[in-house]
Coordinates of C-alpha atoms in Angstrom, one line a residue:
Chain A
M1 CA 15.8 -9.3 19.5
L2 CA 13.4 -11.3 17.4
L3 CA 12.0 -7.9 16.1
W4 CA 15.5 -7.0 14.8
E5 CA 15.9 -10.5 13.3
T6 CA 12.5 -10.1 11.5
L7 CA 13.2 -6.6 10.3
G8 CA 16.8 -7.6 9.2
T9 CA 15.5 -10.6 7.3
A10 CA 12.9 -8.4 5.6
W11 CA 15.5 -5.8 4.7
K12 CA 17.8 -8.4 3.2
A13 CA 15.0 -10.3 1.4
L14 CA 13.7 -7.1 -0.2
G15 CA 17.2 -5.8 -0.9
A16 CA 18.1 -9.1 -2.6
S17 CA 16.1 -8.2 -5.8
K18 CA 15.8 -4.5 -5.7
L19 CA 14.2 -4.2 -9.2
R20 CA 11.5 -6.7 -8.3
T21 CA 10.8 -4.9 -5.0
A22 CA 10.6 -1.6 -6.8
L23 CA 8.2 -3.0 -9.4
T24 CA 6.1 -4.5 -6.6
T25 CA 5.7 -1.2 -5.0
L26 CA 4.7 0.5 -8.2
G27 CA 1.0 -0.3 -7.9
M28 CA 0.9 1.3 -4.5
V29 CA 3.0 4.3 -5.7
I30 CA 0.5 4.9 -8.5
G31 CA -2.6 4.2 -6.4
V32 CA -1.6 6.3 -3.4
G33 CA -0.2 9.0 -5.7
A34 CA -3.4 9.3 -7.6
V35 CA -5.6 9.3 -4.5
V36 CA -3.5 12.0 -2.8
T37 CA -3.5 14.1 -6.0
M38 CA -7.3 13.9 -6.3
L39 CA -7.9 14.7 -2.6
A40 CA -5.4 17.7 -2.8
M41 CA -7.1 18.9 -6.0
G42 CA -10.5 18.8 -4.3
E43 CA -9.2 20.7 -1.3
G44 CA -7.4 23.2 -3.5
A45 CA -10.6 23.9 -5.5
R46 CA -12.6 24.2 -2.3
A47 CA -10.1 26.6 -0.7
M48 CA -10.3 28.7 -3.9
I49 CA -14.1 28.9 -3.8
E50 CA -14.1 29.7 -0.1
G51 CA -11.6 32.5 -0.9
K52 CA -14.0 33.8 -3.6
I53 CA -17.0 33.7 -1.2
R54 CA -15.1 35.7 1.3
S55 CA -14.0 38.3 -1.2
L56 CA -17.4 38.6 -2.9
G57 CA -19.2 39.3 0.3
T58 CA -22.6 37.9 1.2
N59 CA -24.8 40.7 -0.1
L60 CA -24.8 39.8 -3.8
L61 CA -27.9 38.3 -5.4
S62 CA -28.3 36.8 -8.8
V63 CA -31.6 36.4 -10.6
T64 CA -31.6 33.9 -13.5
P65 CA -34.4 32.8 -15.8
G66 CA -35.8 29.4 -15.1
A67 CA -38.4 27.7 -17.3
P68 CA -41.6 26.6 -15.7
T69 CA -42.5 23.0 -16.1
R70 CA -45.8 21.2 -16.6
G71 CA -45.2 17.6 -15.5
P72 CA -42.0 16.5 -17.1
V73 CA -42.4 18.9 -20.1
R74 CA -40.8 22.3 -20.1
T75 CA -43.5 24.7 -21.2
G76 CA -41.7 28.0 -21.1
S77 CA -38.6 29.2 -22.6
V78 CA -35.7 30.8 -20.7
E79 CA -36.7 34.2 -22.1
T80 CA -38.4 35.4 -19.0
L81 CA -36.2 38.2 -17.6
T82 CA -36.3 41.6 -19.2
W83 CA -34.6 44.9 -18.7
D84 CA -37.9 46.3 -17.3
D85 CA -37.7 43.5 -14.6
A86 CA -34.3 44.9 -13.7
R87 CA -35.6 48.4 -13.6
A88 CA -38.4 47.4 -11.4
I89 CA -36.1 45.5 -9.0
A90 CA -33.9 48.7 -8.8
E91 CA -37.0 50.5 -7.5
L92 CA -37.2 48.1 -4.5
G93 CA -36.0 49.4 -1.1
E94 CA -32.6 48.2 0.2
V95 CA -31.3 47.4 -3.3
A96 CA -28.1 49.3 -3.9
L97 CA -27.0 48.4 -7.5
V98 CA -28.6 46.4 -10.2
S99 CA -26.8 45.0 -13.2
P100 CA -28.9 43.5 -16.0
E101 CA -26.8 41.3 -18.1
S102 CA -27.2 39.5 -21.4
M103 CA -24.4 37.0 -22.4
S104 CA -23.7 35.6 -25.8
S105 CA -20.8 34.0 -27.6
A106 CA -19.4 35.7 -30.6
Q107 CA -16.2 36.1 -32.6
V108 CA -14.2 39.1 -31.9
R109 CA -11.6 40.3 -34.3
Y110 CA -8.8 42.9 -34.5
L111 CA -7.1 43.2 -37.8
A112 CA -6.0 39.6 -38.7
R113 CA -6.4 38.2 -35.2
N114 CA -9.6 36.8 -33.8
M115 CA -11.0 34.8 -30.9
T116 CA -14.3 33.6 -29.6
S117 CA -15.3 35.3 -26.5
S118 CA -18.3 35.9 -24.2
V119 CA -19.9 39.1 -25.3
V120 CA -21.8 40.6 -22.4
G121 CA -24.3 43.3 -22.7
A122 CA -24.0 45.3 -19.5
T123 CA -24.8 48.6 -17.9
A124 CA -22.7 51.1 -16.0
S125 CA -23.2 49.2 -12.7
Y126 CA -21.7 45.9 -14.0
L127 CA -18.2 46.7 -12.9
A128 CA -19.2 47.8 -9.4
V129 CA -21.5 44.9 -8.8
H130 CA -18.8 42.3 -9.8
S131 CA -16.0 44.4 -8.2
Y132 CA -14.1 44.6 -11.5
D133 CA -11.5 47.3 -12.0
L134 CA -10.1 48.7 -15.2
T135 CA -6.4 48.7 -15.9
A136 CA -6.7 51.1 -18.8
G137 CA -9.3 53.5 -20.3
T138 CA -12.8 54.3 -19.0
A139 CA -16.1 52.5 -18.3
F140 CA -19.4 53.1 -20.2
S141 CA -21.3 56.3 -19.5
D142 CA -25.1 56.5 -19.3
N143 CA -24.9 58.2 -22.7
D144 CA -23.3 55.2 -24.3
L145 CA -26.2 53.2 -23.2
L146 CA -28.8 55.7 -24.2
A147 CA -27.3 56.2 -27.6
R148 CA -26.5 52.5 -28.1
R149 CA -23.0 53.4 -28.9
R150 CA -20.7 50.7 -30.3
V151 CA -18.1 50.8 -27.6
A152 CA -16.5 47.9 -25.7
I153 CA -14.5 47.0 -22.6
I154 CA -12.4 44.0 -23.1
G155 CA -11.0 41.3 -20.7
A156 CA -7.3 40.9 -20.0
N157 CA -7.0 37.7 -22.1
V158 CA -8.9 39.3 -25.0
A159 CA -6.5 42.3 -24.9
R160 CA -3.5 40.0 -24.9
S161 CA -4.8 37.8 -27.7
L162 CA -5.9 40.5 -30.0
F163 CA -3.4 43.3 -29.2
G164 CA -0.3 41.6 -27.8
N165 CA 1.7 44.4 -26.3
L166 CA -0.2 47.2 -28.0
S167 CA -2.6 49.4 -26.1
P168 CA -6.1 48.5 -27.1
V169 CA -7.7 51.7 -25.8
G170 CA -9.1 53.8 -28.7
E171 CA -8.7 51.0 -31.2
R172 CA -11.6 49.4 -33.1
I173 CA -12.5 45.8 -32.9
Q174 CA -15.0 43.8 -34.9
I175 CA -17.8 41.9 -33.2
K176 CA -20.1 40.0 -35.5
G177 CA -18.7 42.2 -38.3
M178 CA -19.6 45.4 -36.5
S179 CA -17.0 47.9 -35.5
F180 CA -16.6 48.7 -31.8
K181 CA -14.3 51.2 -30.2
V182 CA -12.4 49.9 -27.2
L183 CA -13.0 52.1 -24.2
G184 CA -11.1 50.2 -21.5
V185 CA -9.4 47.0 -20.4
L186 CA -10.5 44.8 -17.4
E187 CA -8.0 43.8 -14.8
E188 CA -7.0 40.1 -14.7
K189 CA -9.1 38.0 -12.4
G190 CA -8.2 34.4 -13.1
N191 CA -10.7 31.6 -13.7
E192 CA -13.9 31.6 -11.7
G193 CA -15.0 28.0 -12.0
F194 CA -16.6 27.5 -15.4
F195 CA -16.5 31.1 -16.5
S196 CA -13.4 33.2 -17.2
P197 CA -14.0 36.9 -16.7
D198 CA -10.7 37.6 -18.6
D199 CA -12.2 36.2 -21.8
Q200 CA -15.2 38.5 -21.9
V201 CA -16.0 41.6 -23.9
L202 CA -18.5 44.1 -22.4
V203 CA -20.7 46.2 -24.6
P204 CA -23.6 48.4 -23.6
L205 CA -26.7 46.3 -23.0
S206 CA -28.8 48.5 -25.3
T207 CA -26.3 47.9 -28.2
H208 CA -26.1 44.2 -27.3
Q209 CA -29.9 43.8 -27.5
A210 CA -30.6 46.1 -30.5
A211 CA -27.6 45.9 -32.8
L212 CA -25.7 42.7 -32.0
F213 CA -28.2 40.0 -31.1
G214 CA -31.6 41.4 -31.6
R215 CA -33.3 40.1 -28.5
D216 CA -34.7 41.8 -25.4
Y217 CA -34.4 39.2 -22.7
L218 CA -31.6 38.9 -20.2
S219 CA -29.2 36.1 -19.1
S220 CA -29.2 37.3 -15.5
I221 CA -29.7 40.2 -13.2
A222 CA -27.0 40.7 -10.6
L223 CA -27.7 43.0 -7.7
Q224 CA -26.0 44.3 -4.6
V225 CA -28.2 44.6 -1.5
A226 CA -27.6 47.6 0.7
S227 CA -26.7 45.4 3.7
E228 CA -26.1 41.8 4.5
E229 CA -29.1 41.5 6.8
A230 CA -31.4 42.7 4.1
T231 CA -30.4 39.9 1.7
S232 CA -33.2 37.5 2.5
R233 CA -35.8 40.2 2.7
V234 CA -34.8 41.5 -0.7
E235 CA -34.8 37.9 -2.1
T236 CA -38.5 37.5 -1.0
E237 CA -39.4 40.9 -2.4
I238 CA -37.9 40.1 -5.8
K239 CA -39.8 36.8 -5.9
R240 CA -43.0 38.6 -5.1
L241 CA -42.3 41.4 -7.6
L242 CA -41.3 39.1 -10.5
R243 CA -44.3 36.7 -10.0
L244 CA -46.5 39.8 -10.2
R245 CA -44.8 41.1 -13.3
H246 CA -44.8 37.8 -15.0
R247 CA -48.4 37.3 -14.1
L248 CA -47.9 33.9 -12.6
G249 CA -50.9 32.3 -11.0
A250 CA -51.0 31.0 -7.5
S251 CA -50.3 27.5 -8.6
A252 CA -47.6 28.3 -11.2
E253 CA -44.0 27.7 -10.4
D254 CA -41.4 30.5 -10.5
D255 CA -40.1 31.1 -14.0
F256 CA -36.9 32.5 -12.5
D257 CA -34.3 31.7 -9.8
V258 CA -33.1 34.0 -7.1
R259 CA -29.8 33.0 -5.5
S260 CA -27.1 34.6 -3.6
Q261 CA -23.6 34.4 -5.1
Q262 CA -22.6 32.5 -2.0
E263 CA -25.2 29.8 -2.8
M264 CA -24.0 29.5 -6.3
L265 CA -20.4 29.1 -5.3
Q266 CA -21.4 26.5 -2.7
V267 CA -23.2 24.6 -5.4
M268 CA -20.0 24.7 -7.5
G269 CA -18.1 23.5 -4.4
Q270 CA -20.5 20.5 -4.2
V271 CA -20.0 19.7 -7.8
I272 CA -16.2 19.7 -7.3
G273 CA -16.6 17.5 -4.3
I274 CA -18.6 15.0 -6.3
F275 CA -15.9 15.0 -9.1
T276 CA -13.2 14.6 -6.5
A277 CA -14.9 11.6 -4.9
L278 CA -15.5 10.0 -8.3
L279 CA -12.0 10.4 -9.6
G280 CA -10.6 9.4 -6.2
S281 CA -12.6 6.2 -6.2
V282 CA -11.3 5.4 -9.7
A283 CA -7.8 6.0 -8.3
A284 CA -8.5 3.8 -5.4
V285 CA -9.0 0.9 -7.7
S286 CA -5.3 1.0 -8.5
L287 CA -4.7 0.4 -4.8
L288 CA -6.5 -2.9 -5.2
V289 CA -4.4 -3.7 -8.2
G290 CA -1.3 -2.7 -6.3
G291 CA -2.3 -5.0 -3.4
I292 CA -2.8 -7.9 -5.8
G293 CA 0.6 -7.3 -7.2
I294 CA 2.1 -7.4 -3.7
M295 CA 0.3 -10.7 -3.0
N296 CA 1.5 -12.2 -6.2
I297 CA 5.2 -11.4 -5.5
M298 CA 4.9 -12.5 -1.8
L299 CA 3.5 -15.9 -3.0
V300 CA 6.5 -16.1 -5.4
S301 CA 8.8 -15.2 -2.5
V302 CA 7.3 -17.8 -0.2
G303 CA 7.9 -20.4 -2.9
E304 CA 11.5 -19.4 -3.4
R305 CA 12.3 -19.3 0.3
T306 CA 10.6 -22.6 1.2
R307 CA 13.9 -24.2 2.3
E308 CA 14.8 -21.1 4.4
I309 CA 11.4 -21.4 6.0
G310 CA 12.1 -25.1 6.7
L311 CA 15.4 -24.2 8.3
R312 CA 13.9 -21.5 10.4
M313 CA 11.3 -24.0 11.7
A314 CA 14.1 -26.5 12.4
V315 CA 16.0 -24.1 14.5
G316 CA 12.9 -23.1 16.5
A317 CA 10.8 -20.6 14.6
R318 CA 7.1 -20.9 15.6
R319 CA 4.5 -20.7 12.9
R320 CA 3.6 -17.2 14.0
N321 CA 7.2 -16.1 13.7
I322 CA 7.1 -17.2 10.0
L323 CA 3.7 -15.6 9.5
L324 CA 4.9 -12.3 11.0
Q325 CA 8.1 -12.4 8.9
F326 CA 6.2 -12.4 5.6
L327 CA 3.5 -10.0 6.9
V328 CA 6.3 -7.5 7.8
E329 CA 7.8 -7.8 4.4
S330 CA 4.5 -7.2 2.5
V331 CA 3.7 -4.3 4.8
I332 CA 7.1 -2.7 4.3
V333 CA 6.8 -3.0 0.5
S334 CA 3.3 -1.5 0.7
V335 CA 4.1 1.3 3.0
A336 CA 7.2 2.2 1.1
G337 CA 5.1 2.4 -2.0
G338 CA 2.6 4.5 -0.1
L339 CA 5.3 6.9 1.0
V340 CA 6.7 7.3 -2.5
G341 CA 3.1 7.7 -3.8
L342 CA 2.5 10.4 -1.2
G343 CA 5.5 12.3 -2.4
L344 CA 4.5 12.0 -6.0
G345 CA 0.9 12.8 -5.2
A346 CA 2.0 16.0 -3.5
L347 CA 4.1 16.9 -6.5
G348 CA 1.2 16.2 -8.8
A349 CA -1.1 18.3 -6.6
A350 CA 1.4 21.2 -6.6
G351 CA 1.6 21.0 -10.4
V352 CA -2.2 21.0 -10.8
A353 CA -2.4 23.9 -8.3
T354 CA 0.1 25.9 -10.3
V355 CA -1.8 25.4 -13.5
A356 CA -5.3 25.9 -12.1
G357 CA -4.2 28.8 -9.9
W358 CA -5.6 27.6 -6.6
P359 CA -3.8 27.1 -3.4
M360 CA -1.7 23.9 -2.9
V361 CA -3.3 22.0 -0.1
V362 CA -2.4 18.4 0.9
P363 CA -4.8 17.8 3.7
V364 CA -3.5 16.0 6.8
Y365 CA -6.3 13.4 6.4
A366 CA -5.0 12.6 3.0
V367 CA -1.6 11.8 4.4
V368 CA -3.0 9.7 7.2
L369 CA -5.4 8.0 4.8
A370 CA -2.5 7.2 2.3
L371 CA -0.3 5.7 5.0
A372 CA -3.2 3.8 6.7
T373 CA -4.4 2.5 3.4
S374 CA -1.0 1.3 2.3
F375 CA -0.4 -0.3 5.7
G376 CA -3.8 -2.0 5.4
V377 CA -3.3 -3.1 1.8
G378 CA 0.1 -4.7 2.8
L379 CA -1.6 -6.4 5.7
V380 CA -4.6 -7.7 3.9
F381 CA -2.8 -8.9 0.8
G382 CA 0.1 -10.2 2.8
V383 CA -2.0 -12.5 4.9
S384 CA -2.6 -15.2 2.4
P385 CA 1.1 -15.7 1.4
A386 CA 2.2 -15.4 5.0
R387 CA -0.3 -18.1 6.1
R388 CA 0.9 -20.3 3.3
A389 CA 4.4 -19.9 4.5
A390 CA 3.5 -20.5 8.2
R391 CA 1.5 -23.6 7.4
L392 CA 4.3 -25.4 5.6
D393 CA 5.3 -28.7 6.9
P394 CA 8.8 -28.4 8.3
V395 CA 10.0 -31.7 6.8
E396 CA 8.6 -30.9 3.3
A397 CA 9.9 -27.4 3.5
L398 CA 13.4 -28.7 4.3
L399 CA 13.3 -31.2 1.5
H400 CA 12.1 -28.6 -1.0
E401 CA 14.5 -28.1 -3.9
Chain B
M1 CA 5.1 -45.1 30.3
E2 CA 7.8 -43.3 32.1
T3 CA 11.5 -42.8 32.0
D4 CA 13.8 -41.8 34.8
G5 CA 14.8 -38.6 32.9
S6 CA 18.5 -39.4 32.9
S7 CA 18.4 -40.6 29.3
A8 CA 19.0 -38.1 26.5
L9 CA 16.1 -39.6 24.5
T10 CA 13.8 -42.6 24.7
A11 CA 11.7 -43.9 21.8
Q12 CA 9.0 -46.4 22.7
H13 CA 7.1 -48.2 20.0
L14 CA 7.4 -45.4 17.5
V15 CA 5.2 -45.8 14.5
K16 CA 4.9 -43.4 11.5
I17 CA 2.3 -44.2 8.9
Y18 CA 2.0 -41.9 5.9
N19 CA -1.6 -41.5 4.6
P20 CA -3.0 -43.3 7.7
D21 CA -6.6 -42.3 6.6
R22 CA -6.4 -44.0 3.2
P23 CA -5.5 -47.7 3.6
E24 CA -4.7 -48.2 -0.1
L25 CA -2.0 -45.5 0.1
A26 CA -0.9 -46.0 3.7
V27 CA 2.9 -46.6 4.2
R28 CA 4.4 -47.8 7.5
A29 CA 7.6 -45.9 7.2
V30 CA 8.6 -46.5 10.8
D31 CA 7.2 -49.6 12.4
D32 CA 7.4 -50.1 16.2
V33 CA 10.9 -48.8 16.9
S34 CA 12.1 -48.6 20.5
F35 CA 15.5 -47.6 21.9
T36 CA 17.1 -45.4 24.5
V37 CA 20.1 -43.1 24.0
E38 CA 22.0 -42.1 27.2
R39 CA 23.6 -38.7 27.6
G40 CA 27.0 -38.5 25.9
E41 CA 26.5 -41.4 23.6
S42 CA 27.3 -41.3 19.9
V43 CA 24.9 -43.3 17.8
A44 CA 24.9 -44.0 14.1
I45 CA 21.5 -44.7 12.3
V46 CA 22.3 -46.9 9.3
G47 CA 20.3 -48.8 6.8
P48 CA 19.3 -48.9 3.2
S49 CA 17.8 -46.0 1.4
G50 CA 14.0 -45.9 1.8
G51 CA 14.3 -48.0 4.9
G52 CA 12.9 -45.4 7.2
K53 CA 16.1 -43.7 8.5
S54 CA 15.1 -40.2 7.4
T55 CA 11.5 -40.6 8.7
L56 CA 12.8 -41.7 12.0
M57 CA 15.3 -38.9 12.2
Y58 CA 12.5 -36.3 11.5
M59 CA 10.5 -37.7 14.4
L60 CA 13.6 -37.8 16.6
G61 CA 14.2 -34.2 15.6
C62 CA 10.6 -33.2 16.4
L63 CA 10.0 -32.0 12.9
S64 CA 7.2 -34.5 12.6
R65 CA 5.0 -36.4 15.1
P66 CA 4.8 -40.2 15.4
T67 CA 1.5 -41.7 14.4
S68 CA 1.7 -43.7 17.6
G69 CA 4.2 -44.4 20.4
S70 CA 6.0 -42.3 22.8
Y71 CA 9.1 -40.2 22.5
F72 CA 10.9 -38.7 25.5
I73 CA 13.6 -36.0 25.3
D74 CA 15.3 -35.3 28.7
G75 CA 12.4 -37.3 30.3
R76 CA 9.6 -35.2 28.7
D77 CA 7.1 -36.9 26.4
V78 CA 7.1 -34.7 23.2
A79 CA 5.2 -37.0 20.9
R80 CA 1.9 -35.2 21.4
L81 CA 3.0 -31.6 21.7
G82 CA 1.5 -28.8 19.6
D83 CA 3.3 -27.0 16.9
D84 CA 4.6 -24.2 19.1
A85 CA 5.8 -26.5 21.9
L86 CA 7.6 -28.7 19.3
A87 CA 9.2 -25.6 17.9
E88 CA 10.4 -24.8 21.4
V89 CA 11.8 -28.3 21.8
R90 CA 13.7 -28.0 18.5
N91 CA 15.0 -24.7 19.6
R92 CA 16.1 -25.7 23.1
H93 CA 16.9 -29.4 23.0
I94 CA 17.9 -30.3 19.5
G95 CA 20.7 -29.0 17.1
F96 CA 20.4 -30.0 13.5
V97 CA 23.3 -30.5 11.0
F98 CA 22.1 -31.3 7.5
Q99 CA 23.9 -32.5 4.5
A100 CA 23.7 -28.9 3.1
A101 CA 24.7 -26.2 5.5
N102 CA 21.5 -24.2 4.7
L103 CA 22.9 -20.9 5.8
L104 CA 21.1 -17.7 5.0
P105 CA 23.1 -16.3 2.1
R106 CA 23.2 -12.6 2.9
R107 CA 24.1 -13.0 6.6
T108 CA 27.5 -13.3 8.1
A109 CA 28.6 -16.5 9.8
V110 CA 28.0 -15.0 13.3
E111 CA 24.5 -13.8 12.2
N112 CA 23.7 -17.2 10.9
V113 CA 24.7 -18.8 14.2
M114 CA 22.6 -16.2 16.1
L115 CA 19.4 -17.3 14.3
P116 CA 18.2 -19.9 16.8
L117 CA 18.9 -17.5 19.7
A118 CA 16.6 -14.9 18.0
Y119 CA 13.7 -17.4 18.2
A120 CA 14.7 -18.3 21.8
G121 CA 14.6 -14.6 22.8
A122 CA 18.0 -15.0 24.4
R123 CA 20.2 -12.2 25.6
G124 CA 23.9 -11.8 24.6
A125 CA 23.2 -13.6 21.3
R126 CA 26.3 -12.3 19.6
E127 CA 28.6 -13.3 22.4
R128 CA 27.2 -16.8 22.5
A129 CA 27.3 -17.1 18.8
L130 CA 31.0 -16.1 18.8
E131 CA 31.6 -18.7 21.5
A132 CA 30.0 -21.4 19.4
L133 CA 32.1 -20.3 16.4
E134 CA 35.2 -20.5 18.6
R135 CA 34.2 -24.1 19.5
V136 CA 34.2 -25.1 15.8
G137 CA 37.4 -23.2 15.2
L138 CA 35.9 -20.5 13.0
A139 CA 36.0 -17.4 15.3
Q140 CA 38.3 -15.6 12.8
R141 CA 35.7 -16.1 10.1
A142 CA 32.7 -14.6 12.1
A143 CA 32.2 -11.7 9.8
H144 CA 32.4 -13.6 6.5
R145 CA 29.4 -14.3 4.4
P146 CA 28.6 -17.9 3.2
N147 CA 29.9 -17.1 -0.3
E148 CA 33.3 -16.3 1.2
L149 CA 33.6 -19.7 3.0
S150 CA 34.6 -23.1 1.9
G151 CA 32.3 -26.2 2.1
G152 CA 34.0 -27.4 5.3
Q153 CA 33.8 -23.9 6.8
L154 CA 30.1 -23.7 5.9
Q155 CA 29.4 -27.0 7.6
R156 CA 31.3 -25.7 10.7
V157 CA 29.1 -22.7 10.8
A158 CA 26.1 -25.0 10.6
I159 CA 27.5 -27.0 13.5
A160 CA 28.0 -23.8 15.5
R161 CA 24.4 -22.8 14.8
A162 CA 23.3 -26.3 16.0
L163 CA 25.4 -25.9 19.2
V164 CA 24.5 -22.3 20.1
T165 CA 21.4 -23.1 22.1
R166 CA 23.4 -25.8 24.0
P167 CA 21.1 -28.6 23.0
S168 CA 21.1 -32.0 24.7
L169 CA 21.1 -33.7 21.3
L170 CA 23.0 -33.0 18.1
L171 CA 21.1 -34.6 15.1
C172 CA 23.2 -35.0 12.0
D173 CA 21.8 -36.1 8.6
E174 CA 24.7 -37.1 6.3
P175 CA 26.8 -34.2 7.5
T176 CA 29.7 -35.1 5.3
G177 CA 27.7 -36.1 2.3
A178 CA 28.5 -33.0 0.3
L179 CA 32.2 -32.8 1.3
D180 CA 35.4 -34.3 0.0
S181 CA 36.8 -37.1 2.1
R182 CA 39.5 -35.0 3.8
T183 CA 37.1 -32.2 4.8
G184 CA 34.6 -34.8 5.8
R185 CA 37.1 -36.4 8.2
E186 CA 37.7 -32.9 9.7
I187 CA 34.0 -32.5 10.3
L188 CA 33.8 -35.9 11.8
D189 CA 36.8 -35.1 14.0
L190 CA 35.0 -32.0 15.2
L191 CA 31.8 -33.9 15.9
E192 CA 33.7 -36.5 17.8
A193 CA 35.5 -33.8 19.8
L194 CA 32.1 -32.3 20.7
N195 CA 30.8 -35.7 21.7
R196 CA 33.8 -36.2 24.0
E197 CA 32.9 -32.9 25.6
G198 CA 29.5 -34.3 26.4
T199 CA 27.2 -33.6 23.5
T200 CA 25.0 -36.5 22.6
L201 CA 25.4 -37.3 18.9
L202 CA 22.9 -39.0 16.6
M203 CA 24.1 -39.5 13.0
V204 CA 22.1 -40.7 10.1
T205 CA 24.4 -42.1 7.4
H206 CA 24.6 -44.7 4.7
D207 CA 28.4 -44.5 4.8
A208 CA 29.9 -47.3 6.9
A209 CA 33.2 -45.4 7.3
V210 CA 31.3 -42.5 8.8
A211 CA 29.1 -44.8 11.0
R212 CA 32.2 -46.5 12.4
R213 CA 33.2 -43.1 14.0
M214 CA 30.2 -43.6 16.3
R215 CA 30.3 -46.1 19.2
R216 CA 26.8 -47.5 18.8
A217 CA 24.7 -48.1 15.7
L218 CA 21.0 -48.7 15.0
R219 CA 20.2 -50.4 11.7
I220 CA 16.8 -49.5 10.3
G221 CA 15.3 -51.6 7.5
D222 CA 11.8 -51.7 6.2
G223 CA 10.8 -49.4 9.0
K224 CA 11.9 -51.8 11.7
L225 CA 14.8 -51.6 14.1
E226 CA 16.9 -54.5 12.7
A227 CA 20.0 -54.2 14.9
D228 CA 21.2 -52.2 17.8
G229 CA 24.6 -52.5 19.4
P230 CA 28.2 -51.5 19.2
T231 CA 28.9 -50.2 15.7
G232 CA 31.3 -52.9 14.7
E233 CA 28.8 -55.7 15.5
V234 CA 25.8 -54.0 13.8
L235 CA 27.7 -53.2 10.6
D236 CA 29.0 -56.7 10.5
G237 CA 25.5 -58.2 10.7
A238 CA 24.8 -58.9 14.4
P239 CA 21.1 -59.1 15.4
A240 CA 19.4 -56.6 17.5
R241 CA 19.7 -56.8 21.2
A242 CA 16.5 -58.3 22.4
S243 CA 16.2 -56.1 25.4
D244 CA 16.2 -52.9 23.4
A245 CA 14.6 -53.9 20.1
G246 CA 11.6 -55.8 21.4
G247 CA 10.5 -53.2 23.9
G248 CA 7.6 -54.1 26.1

């Protein structure tokens, strides 16, 4: 009975000035929408990374150079890993495949078209270790490496940018002014976090070191361990071997890092989580602004409806009836804004998911959080105007013009 | 102090002082007013503007509390009740008719009349509201909104709203003040008819012609009860009846 009267009054009051009500909800729409988008983006990125971890398997290790430090000062360079290190690792038991890699950035050109891409010096095992396939042409042979031939395998994006619809296999591209024959094209993989395998150009590691960039250290050594159980044993072996090879004393720190692919992706997941939290909390500030907007309009509404409040008191409304009336109105405005924001946030998340190529996930907790937050904001910011209304003196309220 | 409970209302030494805590600003708006209204009476409260009529009416309507004195409605002392209890007294025992109808603009006539019942938590609100509209002769306008009704009709809806909880006391504050004289007469006819049916009527007015429709009149001036008696005598300047005005 009284509930219907309260809801009916709220409905009529909010419907009386639709534009004002709509503008009042806007802060909540934007706030909740932004928070939901951020949370969904975080979840989408996480789901993508988890998918990668599953597809990569757990038996991949990556060795990267790391400079030793003395106090706060870096004393070494990152030029610590060599091809010989990779060959030595390949001699270890339980290591299936080793892929020494050297990555640089260079301009790649075909006729009048050019682009900047990652030029990766690789060996024949590169494709197998990273589970890349070719859509056209062939991979390097051992002879290509031995003879330091100027041949290349190009990523899907590189092929598209430089060749359009033409077949790149057999054509010659220019890397740093040198002519390379295209042997094959990599299949499209999509972004992998901060590195896009579709933008890379593979050349024989020997050619990369001798002809292109003139250096003999590696960016990383990727390797596949024979079995998953052996991974940690191999990790320990590699550390021992490299410390020995690099002549590190007992007190010296490692000048390299050994990590499983899984660990690296997990680190990336953590980074994404931090970004999500950061952006989400920025978005949450607009919830505060939205709440203040609601409070402002509710105060105006109490002022406008002072006589109505007086009349309601005269016909028997208790103070708590008046309090509840205005609280219900602010909560309705806030939750309505939250619902619209939830819808827009889901749309935004879907848009981002399409562009970024990860699954669209609006987690249940984000929905619950959005609704609970908008309810709470309506309640918290509605209390002060509602109390003001409920505390009005009946006589003064009735005499109010 | 006690009453036998048969009177509609009894005021004993009612005093209302505004700003009682600041002597330099204190105003004795109502000063030691005592009187009794029996059930079924019709009483006009008259007097000059600023004389304390309105302040007295707000106290009688339980919209404000007296600074001192006692006030009984249906034998119950309501002068010291809390806010919630006062709201309940207003809801159950008092019907207000103001100069302006004060209807909720986006509600139909019957919805406006139902409003007090919502706060009473009563069942069958719509039926009772329609009954009340029937009593004021507006049953056929039940579904109309205020902007579709004339001034007299608006005031009838307001009277129906005042009647719907079957209060023992109908408190009217210049109910015809905003109406033309013919419509005003119709409203007074209606109020008189309600009074004949047993509703106790209290009417604050500065209009002698309106006051003469009531059988008894109280004249308030300078916060004091200056005269109390049959309307004709009071309006023509007779002194207060010593038995009622002096109190104890």
